[in-house]
Coordinates of C-alpha atoms (C1' of nucleotides) in Angstrom, one line a residue:
Chain A
M1 CA 39.3 116.7 76.2
F2 CA 35.5 118.5 76.0
K3 CA 32.9 116.1 76.9
R4 CA 29.5 117.0 76.6
E5 CA 28.7 117.2 80.1
V6 CA 25.9 118.5 83.0
S7 CA 24.4 121.9 81.6
C8 CA 24.9 124.6 84.5
E9 CA 21.1 124.2 84.5
K10 CA 21.3 120.6 86.1
C11 CA 24.6 121.4 87.6
S12 CA 24.6 120.6 91.5
L13 CA 27.3 123.1 91.8
R14 CA 25.0 126.0 90.5
P15 CA 23.9 127.8 93.8
I16 CA 27.5 128.5 94.7
C17 CA 29.0 128.6 91.0
L18 CA 28.3 131.5 88.8
A19 CA 25.1 130.8 87.6
S20 CA 23.5 131.2 90.6
A21 CA 20.7 133.9 90.7
I22 CA 20.1 133.7 87.3
S23 CA 16.8 133.2 85.7
P24 CA 15.9 129.7 84.0
E25 CA 16.1 131.7 80.2
Q26 CA 19.4 133.4 81.0
L27 CA 20.8 130.5 82.2
D28 CA 20.5 128.6 78.6
E29 CA 22.1 131.8 77.6
I30 CA 25.3 131.1 80.0
D31 CA 25.2 127.3 79.0
R32 CA 25.6 128.0 75.5
I33 CA 28.9 130.0 75.8
V34 CA 30.7 127.7 78.7
R35 CA 33.1 125.1 77.5
R36 CA 32.2 122.1 80.1
G37 CA 34.2 119.1 81.0
R38 CA 37.6 120.0 80.3
S39 CA 39.5 117.0 82.5
I40 CA 43.1 117.8 84.0
K41 CA 45.2 115.1 85.4
R42 CA 47.2 115.7 88.8
G43 CA 50.3 118.0 88.1
E44 CA 48.7 119.0 84.6
T45 CA 48.3 122.6 84.1
L46 CA 44.9 124.6 82.9
F47 CA 47.0 127.8 82.1
H48 CA 50.0 129.3 82.3
A49 CA 51.5 132.6 83.5
S50 CA 52.0 135.0 80.7
S51 CA 49.6 133.1 78.7
P52 CA 46.9 135.7 76.9
F53 CA 43.9 136.0 79.2
E54 CA 40.7 134.7 77.3
S55 CA 39.1 132.7 79.8
V56 CA 38.0 132.4 83.7
Y57 CA 37.4 128.8 84.8
A58 CA 35.0 127.1 87.3
V59 CA 36.2 124.1 88.9
R60 CA 33.7 121.5 88.6
S61 CA 35.6 118.6 90.2
G62 CA 38.8 118.1 92.1
A63 CA 41.0 121.0 93.3
I64 CA 43.3 123.5 91.6
K65 CA 46.2 125.5 93.1
T66 CA 47.7 128.5 91.5
Y67 CA 50.7 130.2 92.0
S68 CA 52.8 132.7 90.6
L69 CA 56.8 133.5 90.1
A70 CA 58.9 136.4 91.3
P71 CA 61.7 137.1 88.9
D72 CA 64.1 134.9 90.6
G73 CA 61.8 131.9 90.4
E74 CA 60.6 132.1 93.9
E75 CA 57.3 130.4 93.8
L76 CA 54.0 131.8 95.8
V77 CA 51.2 129.8 95.8
T78 CA 48.1 132.1 95.7
G79 CA 45.0 130.0 96.0
F80 CA 43.3 126.7 96.2
Y81 CA 40.3 126.4 94.2
L82 CA 37.6 123.7 95.0
P83 CA 34.3 122.7 93.0
G84 CA 32.2 126.0 92.0
E85 CA 34.8 128.4 92.6
I86 CA 36.1 130.7 89.9
L87 CA 39.8 131.0 89.0
G88 CA 41.5 133.4 86.6
L89 CA 40.3 136.7 87.5
E90 CA 43.3 138.3 88.1
G91 CA 44.2 138.0 84.3
I92 CA 41.4 140.3 83.6
S93 CA 43.5 143.8 83.9
Q94 CA 46.7 142.4 82.8
E95 CA 45.8 140.5 79.6
E96 CA 47.4 137.9 80.3
H97 CA 47.3 135.2 83.1
T98 CA 49.6 136.1 86.0
S99 CA 49.6 132.9 87.6
T100 CA 49.5 129.4 86.8
A101 CA 47.2 127.0 87.5
V102 CA 47.6 123.3 87.9
A103 CA 45.6 120.4 89.1
L104 CA 46.3 119.2 92.4
E105 CA 44.5 116.1 91.8
T106 CA 42.4 114.9 88.7
S107 CA 40.1 117.5 88.0
T108 CA 37.3 118.7 85.6
V109 CA 37.0 122.5 84.8
C110 CA 34.0 124.8 83.0
E111 CA 35.7 127.3 80.8
I112 CA 33.9 130.4 80.4
P113 CA 35.5 132.7 77.4
F114 CA 35.5 136.3 78.8
K115 CA 34.9 138.1 76.1
R116 CA 31.5 136.4 75.3
F117 CA 30.9 136.7 78.9
G118 CA 31.3 140.3 79.1
E119 CA 29.1 140.4 76.0
L120 CA 26.4 138.6 77.6
A121 CA 26.9 140.4 81.1
V122 CA 25.9 143.7 79.3
K123 CA 22.7 142.0 78.4
I124 CA 21.7 140.3 81.7
P125 CA 22.5 143.0 84.4
S126 CA 21.7 140.4 87.0
L127 CA 24.8 138.4 85.4
Q128 CA 27.1 141.3 85.6
Q129 CA 25.9 142.4 89.1
H130 CA 26.8 138.7 90.2
F131 CA 30.2 138.7 88.4
F132 CA 31.1 142.2 90.0
S133 CA 30.0 140.4 93.4
I134 CA 32.3 137.6 92.7
M135 CA 35.0 139.6 92.2
S136 CA 34.3 142.0 94.9
E137 CA 34.2 138.7 97.1
E138 CA 37.7 137.8 95.7
I139 CA 38.8 141.0 97.1
Y140 CA 37.3 140.6 100.5
K141 CA 38.8 137.2 100.9
D142 CA 42.3 138.6 100.1
R143 CA 41.8 141.1 103.0
T144 CA 41.2 138.0 105.4
L145 CA 44.3 136.7 104.2
H146 CA 46.0 140.0 104.6
R147 CA 45.0 139.7 108.3
L148 CA 46.0 136.0 108.3
L149 CA 49.6 136.8 107.2
S150 CA 50.2 140.1 109.3
K151 CA 48.6 139.2 112.8
R152 CA 48.2 135.6 113.3
S153 CA 50.8 132.9 114.3
A154 CA 51.8 129.9 112.6
D155 CA 48.9 127.6 114.4
E156 CA 46.1 130.3 113.9
R157 CA 46.8 130.3 109.9
V158 CA 47.0 126.5 109.6
I159 CA 43.8 126.3 111.7
A160 CA 42.2 129.1 109.8
L161 CA 43.1 127.3 106.2
L162 CA 41.5 123.9 108.0
L163 CA 38.5 125.9 108.9
S164 CA 38.2 127.4 105.6
L165 CA 38.5 124.2 103.5
S166 CA 36.1 122.7 106.2
A167 CA 33.6 125.3 105.4
R168 CA 33.9 125.1 101.8
N169 CA 33.3 121.4 102.0
R170 CA 30.1 121.8 103.8
R171 CA 29.1 124.3 101.4
R172 CA 29.2 121.8 98.7
G173 CA 27.1 119.6 100.9
L174 CA 30.1 117.4 102.2
S175 CA 31.4 116.6 105.5
G176 CA 33.1 119.6 107.4
N177 CA 34.4 117.4 109.8
E178 CA 36.5 114.4 107.8
F179 CA 37.7 115.1 104.4
R180 CA 41.2 114.9 102.4
L181 CA 43.7 117.8 101.8
P182 CA 44.2 118.0 98.0
M183 CA 47.6 120.0 98.7
S184 CA 50.8 119.2 100.1
R185 CA 52.2 120.6 103.3
Y186 CA 54.7 122.7 101.5
D187 CA 51.9 124.2 99.5
I188 CA 50.5 124.7 102.6
G189 CA 53.2 126.4 104.0
N190 CA 54.1 128.4 100.7
Y191 CA 50.3 129.9 100.6
L192 CA 50.5 130.8 104.4
G193 CA 54.0 132.1 104.5
L194 CA 55.2 129.3 106.4
A195 CA 58.0 126.9 106.5
V196 CA 57.1 123.3 105.5
E197 CA 58.4 122.0 108.9
T198 CA 56.6 124.6 110.6
V199 CA 53.5 123.2 109.1
S200 CA 54.4 119.7 109.4
R201 CA 55.4 120.6 113.4
I202 CA 52.0 122.1 113.8
F203 CA 50.1 119.2 112.2
T204 CA 51.8 116.7 114.8
R205 CA 51.4 119.1 117.8
L206 CA 47.5 119.4 117.0
N207 CA 47.3 115.6 116.5
K208 CA 48.5 115.2 119.6
S209 CA 45.7 117.8 120.9
E210 CA 42.2 117.0 120.9
L211 CA 41.5 119.3 118.3
L212 CA 42.2 117.3 115.7
E213 CA 43.3 114.1 114.0
V214 CA 45.6 114.2 111.4
S215 CA 47.1 111.2 109.1
G216 CA 49.0 112.1 106.5
R217 CA 46.7 114.4 104.4
E218 CA 43.5 113.1 106.0
I219 CA 42.0 115.2 108.3
K220 CA 39.2 115.1 110.8
I221 CA 37.9 117.8 112.9
P222 CA 36.1 116.0 116.4
C223 CA 34.3 119.5 117.2
L224 CA 34.3 122.4 114.6
A225 CA 33.3 124.6 117.5
T226 CA 36.2 123.7 119.4
L227 CA 38.6 124.5 116.8
R228 CA 37.1 127.7 116.0
Q229 CA 37.5 129.2 118.9
S230 CA 41.1 127.9 119.4
Y231 CA 41.4 129.8 116.7
T232 CA 41.5 133.1 118.7
G233 CA 42.1 131.7 122.1
E234 CA 43.5 128.8 123.3
N235 CA 45.0 125.4 122.1
Chain B
M1 CA 29.5 169.4 101.4
F2 CA 29.1 168.8 97.6
K3 CA 30.7 171.3 95.7
R4 CA 30.6 171.8 92.2
E5 CA 34.3 170.8 90.6
V6 CA 36.0 169.8 87.7
S7 CA 33.9 167.3 85.7
C8 CA 35.6 164.1 84.6
E9 CA 36.1 165.5 81.4
K10 CA 38.2 168.1 82.4
C11 CA 39.8 166.0 85.5
S12 CA 43.5 165.9 85.5
L13 CA 43.6 162.7 87.0
R14 CA 41.1 161.2 84.5
P15 CA 43.7 159.0 82.4
I16 CA 44.5 157.0 85.6
C17 CA 40.7 157.1 87.2
L18 CA 37.7 155.1 86.3
A19 CA 36.9 157.3 83.1
S20 CA 39.9 156.4 81.2
A21 CA 39.5 155.0 78.2
I22 CA 36.1 156.3 77.8
S23 CA 34.7 158.2 74.7
P24 CA 33.8 162.0 75.2
E25 CA 30.2 161.4 74.7
Q26 CA 29.9 158.5 77.3
L27 CA 32.2 160.5 79.6
D28 CA 29.5 163.0 79.7
E29 CA 27.0 159.9 81.2
I30 CA 29.6 159.2 83.9
D31 CA 29.8 162.5 84.6
R32 CA 26.4 163.0 85.1
I33 CA 26.2 160.3 87.9
V34 CA 29.6 161.4 89.9
R35 CA 29.1 163.2 92.9
R36 CA 31.8 165.6 93.0
G37 CA 33.9 167.2 95.4
R38 CA 33.4 166.0 98.7
S39 CA 35.7 167.4 101.4
I40 CA 37.1 165.6 104.3
K41 CA 39.4 166.4 106.9
R42 CA 42.0 164.6 108.2
G43 CA 40.9 162.1 110.8
E44 CA 37.2 162.0 109.5
T45 CA 35.4 159.2 108.0
L46 CA 34.2 158.6 104.4
F47 CA 32.4 155.3 105.3
H48 CA 32.2 153.0 108.0
A49 CA 32.5 149.3 107.9
S50 CA 28.8 147.6 108.3
S51 CA 27.4 150.5 106.9
P52 CA 25.0 149.8 103.5
F53 CA 27.1 149.8 100.5
E54 CA 26.0 152.2 98.1
S55 CA 29.1 153.7 96.4
V56 CA 32.5 153.5 95.4
Y57 CA 34.8 156.1 95.9
A58 CA 37.6 157.9 93.8
V59 CA 40.2 159.7 95.4
R60 CA 40.4 163.5 93.7
S61 CA 43.0 164.8 96.4
G62 CA 44.8 163.8 99.5
A63 CA 45.0 160.4 101.0
I64 CA 42.8 158.0 102.5
K65 CA 43.1 154.8 104.4
T66 CA 41.4 151.9 105.1
Y67 CA 41.1 149.3 107.9
S68 CA 38.9 146.8 109.7
L69 CA 38.4 145.8 113.0
A70 CA 38.6 141.9 113.7
P71 CA 35.8 140.9 116.6
D72 CA 38.3 141.5 119.6
G73 CA 38.7 145.1 117.9
E74 CA 42.0 144.5 116.5
E75 CA 42.9 147.0 113.8
L76 CA 44.1 146.0 110.1
V77 CA 45.0 148.7 107.9
T78 CA 43.8 147.2 104.4
G79 CA 44.9 149.9 102.2
F80 CA 46.0 153.2 101.2
Y81 CA 44.5 155.5 98.3
L82 CA 46.3 158.2 96.7
P83 CA 44.5 160.5 93.9
G84 CA 42.9 158.5 91.0
E85 CA 42.5 155.2 92.8
I86 CA 39.4 153.5 93.5
L87 CA 38.2 152.5 96.9
G88 CA 34.9 150.7 98.4
L89 CA 35.3 147.7 95.9
E90 CA 35.4 145.1 98.7
G91 CA 31.6 145.9 99.5
I92 CA 29.8 145.1 96.8
S93 CA 29.8 141.2 97.6
Q94 CA 28.8 141.8 101.1
E95 CA 26.0 144.6 100.2
E96 CA 27.6 146.6 103.4
H97 CA 31.3 147.9 103.6
T98 CA 33.7 145.6 105.0
S99 CA 36.2 148.5 106.0
T100 CA 36.1 152.0 107.3
A101 CA 37.8 154.9 105.2
V102 CA 39.5 157.5 107.0
A103 CA 41.2 160.7 105.8
L104 CA 45.1 160.8 106.4
E105 CA 45.1 164.3 105.3
T106 CA 42.5 166.6 104.1
S107 CA 41.1 165.2 101.0
T108 CA 38.5 165.5 98.4
V109 CA 36.6 162.4 96.8
C110 CA 34.1 161.8 93.7
E111 CA 31.5 159.2 94.7
I112 CA 30.1 156.9 92.4
P113 CA 26.6 155.6 93.4
F114 CA 27.0 151.9 92.6
K115 CA 23.8 150.9 91.5
R116 CA 23.4 153.6 89.0
F117 CA 27.2 152.9 87.7
G118 CA 26.1 149.5 87.4
E119 CA 23.0 150.3 84.8
L120 CA 25.5 152.6 83.1
A121 CA 28.3 149.8 82.6
V122 CA 25.3 148.0 81.1
K123 CA 25.3 150.7 78.4
I124 CA 28.7 151.3 78.2
P125 CA 30.7 147.6 77.4
S126 CA 33.9 149.3 77.5
L127 CA 32.9 150.7 80.8
Q128 CA 31.8 147.5 82.2
Q129 CA 35.1 145.9 81.0
H130 CA 37.2 148.8 82.4
F131 CA 35.7 147.8 85.5
F132 CA 36.1 144.6 85.4
S133 CA 39.7 145.7 84.7
I134 CA 40.0 147.7 87.9
M135 CA 38.9 145.0 90.1
S136 CA 41.1 142.6 88.7
E137 CA 44.0 144.9 89.2
E138 CA 42.9 145.3 92.9
I139 CA 42.9 141.3 93.0
Y140 CA 46.5 141.5 91.1
K141 CA 48.0 144.0 93.7
D142 CA 46.7 142.1 96.4
R143 CA 48.8 139.1 95.0
T144 CA 51.7 141.1 95.3
L145 CA 50.9 142.0 98.9
H146 CA 50.4 138.8 99.6
R147 CA 54.1 137.7 98.6
L148 CA 55.2 140.7 100.6
L149 CA 53.9 139.5 103.7
S150 CA 54.9 135.8 103.1
K151 CA 58.3 135.7 101.6
R152 CA 59.7 139.5 102.3
S153 CA 62.0 140.7 105.0
A154 CA 60.8 143.4 107.1
D155 CA 63.2 145.8 105.3
E156 CA 62.1 144.8 101.9
R157 CA 58.7 145.3 103.1
V158 CA 59.2 148.9 103.9
I159 CA 61.2 149.5 100.8
A160 CA 58.4 148.1 98.5
L161 CA 55.8 150.2 100.4
L162 CA 58.0 153.2 99.5
L163 CA 58.8 152.3 95.9
S164 CA 55.0 151.5 95.3
L165 CA 54.0 155.3 96.8
S166 CA 57.0 156.7 94.7
A167 CA 55.6 155.0 91.6
R168 CA 51.9 156.2 92.4
N169 CA 53.4 159.8 92.7
R170 CA 55.3 159.6 89.4
R171 CA 51.9 158.4 87.5
R172 CA 50.4 161.5 88.6
G173 CA 53.2 163.7 87.3
L174 CA 54.7 164.2 90.9
S175 CA 58.3 163.4 91.8
G176 CA 58.9 159.8 92.4
N177 CA 62.0 160.8 94.8
E178 CA 61.0 162.9 96.7
F179 CA 57.6 162.9 98.9
R180 CA 56.0 163.2 102.1
L181 CA 54.1 160.1 103.5
P182 CA 50.6 160.7 104.2
M183 CA 50.5 158.1 106.8
S184 CA 52.2 157.3 110.1
R185 CA 54.8 154.6 111.1
Y186 CA 51.9 152.8 112.8
D187 CA 50.0 152.7 110.0
I188 CA 52.7 151.6 107.9
G189 CA 53.7 149.0 110.2
N190 CA 50.1 147.9 110.6
Y191 CA 49.6 147.6 107.0
L192 CA 53.0 145.6 106.3
G193 CA 52.3 143.0 109.3
L194 CA 55.3 144.9 111.5
A195 CA 55.9 146.1 114.9
V196 CA 55.9 150.2 115.0
E197 CA 59.3 150.1 116.4
T198 CA 60.4 147.9 113.6
V199 CA 59.6 150.1 110.9
S200 CA 60.9 153.0 113.1
R201 CA 64.4 151.1 113.5
I202 CA 64.3 150.3 109.2
F203 CA 63.8 153.8 108.7
T204 CA 66.7 154.9 110.7
R205 CA 69.0 152.1 109.1
L206 CA 67.8 153.2 105.8
N207 CA 68.4 157.0 106.5
K208 CA 72.2 156.0 107.8
S209 CA 72.8 154.3 104.6
E210 CA 72.9 155.7 101.0
L211 CA 69.4 154.4 100.1
L212 CA 67.1 157.0 101.4
E213 CA 67.1 160.2 103.2
V214 CA 64.1 159.9 105.9
S215 CA 63.1 163.0 108.2
G216 CA 59.8 162.3 109.9
R217 CA 57.5 161.8 107.0
E218 CA 59.7 163.5 104.4
I219 CA 61.3 160.9 102.4
K220 CA 64.0 161.5 99.7
I221 CA 65.3 159.0 97.4
P222 CA 68.8 159.6 95.8
C223 CA 68.6 156.9 93.3
L224 CA 65.2 154.9 92.6
A225 CA 67.4 152.3 90.7
T226 CA 69.9 151.8 93.4
L227 CA 66.6 151.5 95.9
R228 CA 64.7 148.8 93.7
Q229 CA 67.8 146.6 93.5
S230 CA 68.5 146.8 97.2
Y231 CA 64.9 145.3 97.4
T232 CA 66.1 142.3 95.9
G233 CA 69.3 142.2 96.8
E234 CA 71.8 143.9 99.5
N235 CA 71.7 147.1 101.2
Chain C
dC1 C1' 53.8 177.2 125.9
dG2 C1' 52.7 172.8 127.4
dC3 C1' 50.8 168.2 126.6
dA4 C1' 49.5 164.1 124.3
dG5 C1' 50.8 161.2 120.6
dA6 C1' 54.3 159.9 117.5
dA7 C1' 58.6 158.3 117.1
dT8 C1' 62.9 156.6 118.4
dT9 C1' 65.9 153.8 120.9
dG10 C1' 67.5 150.2 124.0
dA11 C1' 67.6 145.4 126.1
dA12 C1' 65.8 140.5 126.2
dA13 C1' 63.1 136.6 124.7
dG14 C1' 60.4 133.7 121.5
dC15 C1' 58.6 132.4 117.7
dG16 C1' 59.6 130.7 113.4
dG17 C1' 63.4 129.5 109.9
dT18 C1' 67.2 127.1 108.4
dC19 C1' 70.0 123.1 108.4
dA20 C1' 70.5 118.5 108.4
dA21 C1' 69.1 113.9 108.9
dG22 C1' 66.1 110.5 109.2
dT23 C1' 61.4 108.3 108.0
dT24 C1' 57.0 107.4 105.5
dG25 C1' 54.4 106.7 101.5
dC26 C1' 53.4 106.2 97.1
dG27 C1' 53.8 105.8 91.8
dT28 C1' 56.4 103.6 88.5
dG29 C1' 58.2 99.5 86.4
dG30 C1' 59.9 94.9 86.6
Chain D
dC1 C1' 51.8 92.0 92.7
dC2 C1' 56.0 93.3 94.7
dA3 C1' 60.2 96.4 95.1
dC4 C1' 62.6 99.9 94.0
dG5 C1' 63.5 105.0 94.5
dC6 C1' 62.0 109.3 94.8
dA7 C1' 59.1 112.7 96.9
dA8 C1' 56.7 114.2 100.6
dC9 C1' 56.8 114.4 105.1
dT10 C1' 58.5 114.5 109.9
dT11 C1' 61.8 115.3 113.8
dG12 C1' 66.0 117.5 116.1
dA13 C1' 69.1 121.3 117.1
dC14 C1' 70.5 125.8 116.8
dC15 C1' 70.0 130.5 115.1
dG16 C1' 68.5 134.9 114.0
dC17 C1' 65.0 138.4 112.9
dT18 C1' 61.5 140.6 114.9
dT19 C1' 58.5 141.2 118.6
dT20 C1' 57.6 142.8 123.4
dC21 C1' 58.5 145.4 127.2
dA22 C1' 60.1 149.8 128.8
dA23 C1' 61.9 154.4 128.8
dT24 C1' 62.9 158.6 126.5
dT25 C1' 62.7 162.2 123.0
dC26 C1' 60.4 164.5 119.5
dT27 C1' 56.8 166.8 117.0
dG28 C1' 52.9 168.9 116.2
dC29 C1' 48.6 170.9 117.3
dG30 C1' 45.7 173.2 120.7

DNA sequence: CGCAGAATTGAAAGCGGTCAAGTTGCGTGG
DNA sequence: CCACGCAACTTGACCGCTTTCAATTCTGCG
């Protein structure tokens, strides 16, 4: 299950992942604790809610969603994670995972045992600082989501998600104008606090407009700037 | 502006604040970097969005709200902070504050210069771990808010906030059944993604029911258990 | 004591949800 | 490789919660 794969040092995702801004010799220390190349197929779970928290994970390829269940079984999709992004952070304080992570498509992840990581962060101040920063970033993104859910219409929420996915693709050097959604309409709706039907209707409406070409999960954005301004303006 | 006040060691809030689970001699080191007893009057701001990020803050007394502004000036209340709670965390990654913090009532705060704190956390692994935990907790609470905004009705959101305030009061040894809301209806609505009018209507409706006695900002909860079950059940 | 902001209340409209019924697309097994 | 079957997605009709707009009333502070 754990294949030998590229080290952090040689990983193309390094600039956006955990090991950015770390000097080469220290990189080597991180490399020693990271467990690489774990592969999970679509629908398989990476970790379960309530399982003991031992590691955080970096997505190497594919896409992962996390969700949590209310006591009554109601599902809430809490996040989508693309290559270079870190998941599992919300488990640290509870000492167990508080969400379940499943692969939306065949994915590979790097596992970062958290206890050993903490020991390393104590030795490498810049690593500690960077990890503080990653967690802070997560909090900051949650504030953005808060605004999205509190203040934005259904249309704006969907567009914001598309723009976010586009930006994250671009950051990895991929196209921000054409990509495939790794998640279902159901997941999108659940994440954005919308009914599936609403999401579906919005996609068809956007498809009829000039803003977007949608075909199933294939997305094409003719002009990012136009879409962006429609986000707080008019369609 | 900075008075000498009780050290962390003698602070009654220690068990729930930053310095919990730290050994006495290490406590001393924290004590040396914390700037205590800064007092801010109702309506005054503790830090502004876009100002350079230098410290996080622990509330000593009073209540603080944080909010951020969209480019168009639209306000979003992002959090309420009561004694023992830490604010300013979301500024770390951006290197500037991304929200503005204002006092809802006369408050005192302890300032924790973040650079020095980071240096200390490197020397005291358990402090690092604890700070990871505090940030993780913040992420975890954001997930709870996400569910509240995505899935819960207006009534449930308001009740959830009241229950949260009640629990946080109790944690400080105060009454969880009777307390005064530090924030306005406007702030409540803004935080919960509701119109002021909706919040007001809900309070009057709850007041008519047996669940709650509301008079302005004074709240009395006859039976917490009943209110709790009404949260996912029926009123 | 008077005023301004905060809170309440009412009426009407609209956005998004729910329910119900198709339609499409994809993975699986023959 | 094709056909089947189920899950994902779409579409339509209708309903209800919450917002919006507007008008008072209340409260706290100067």
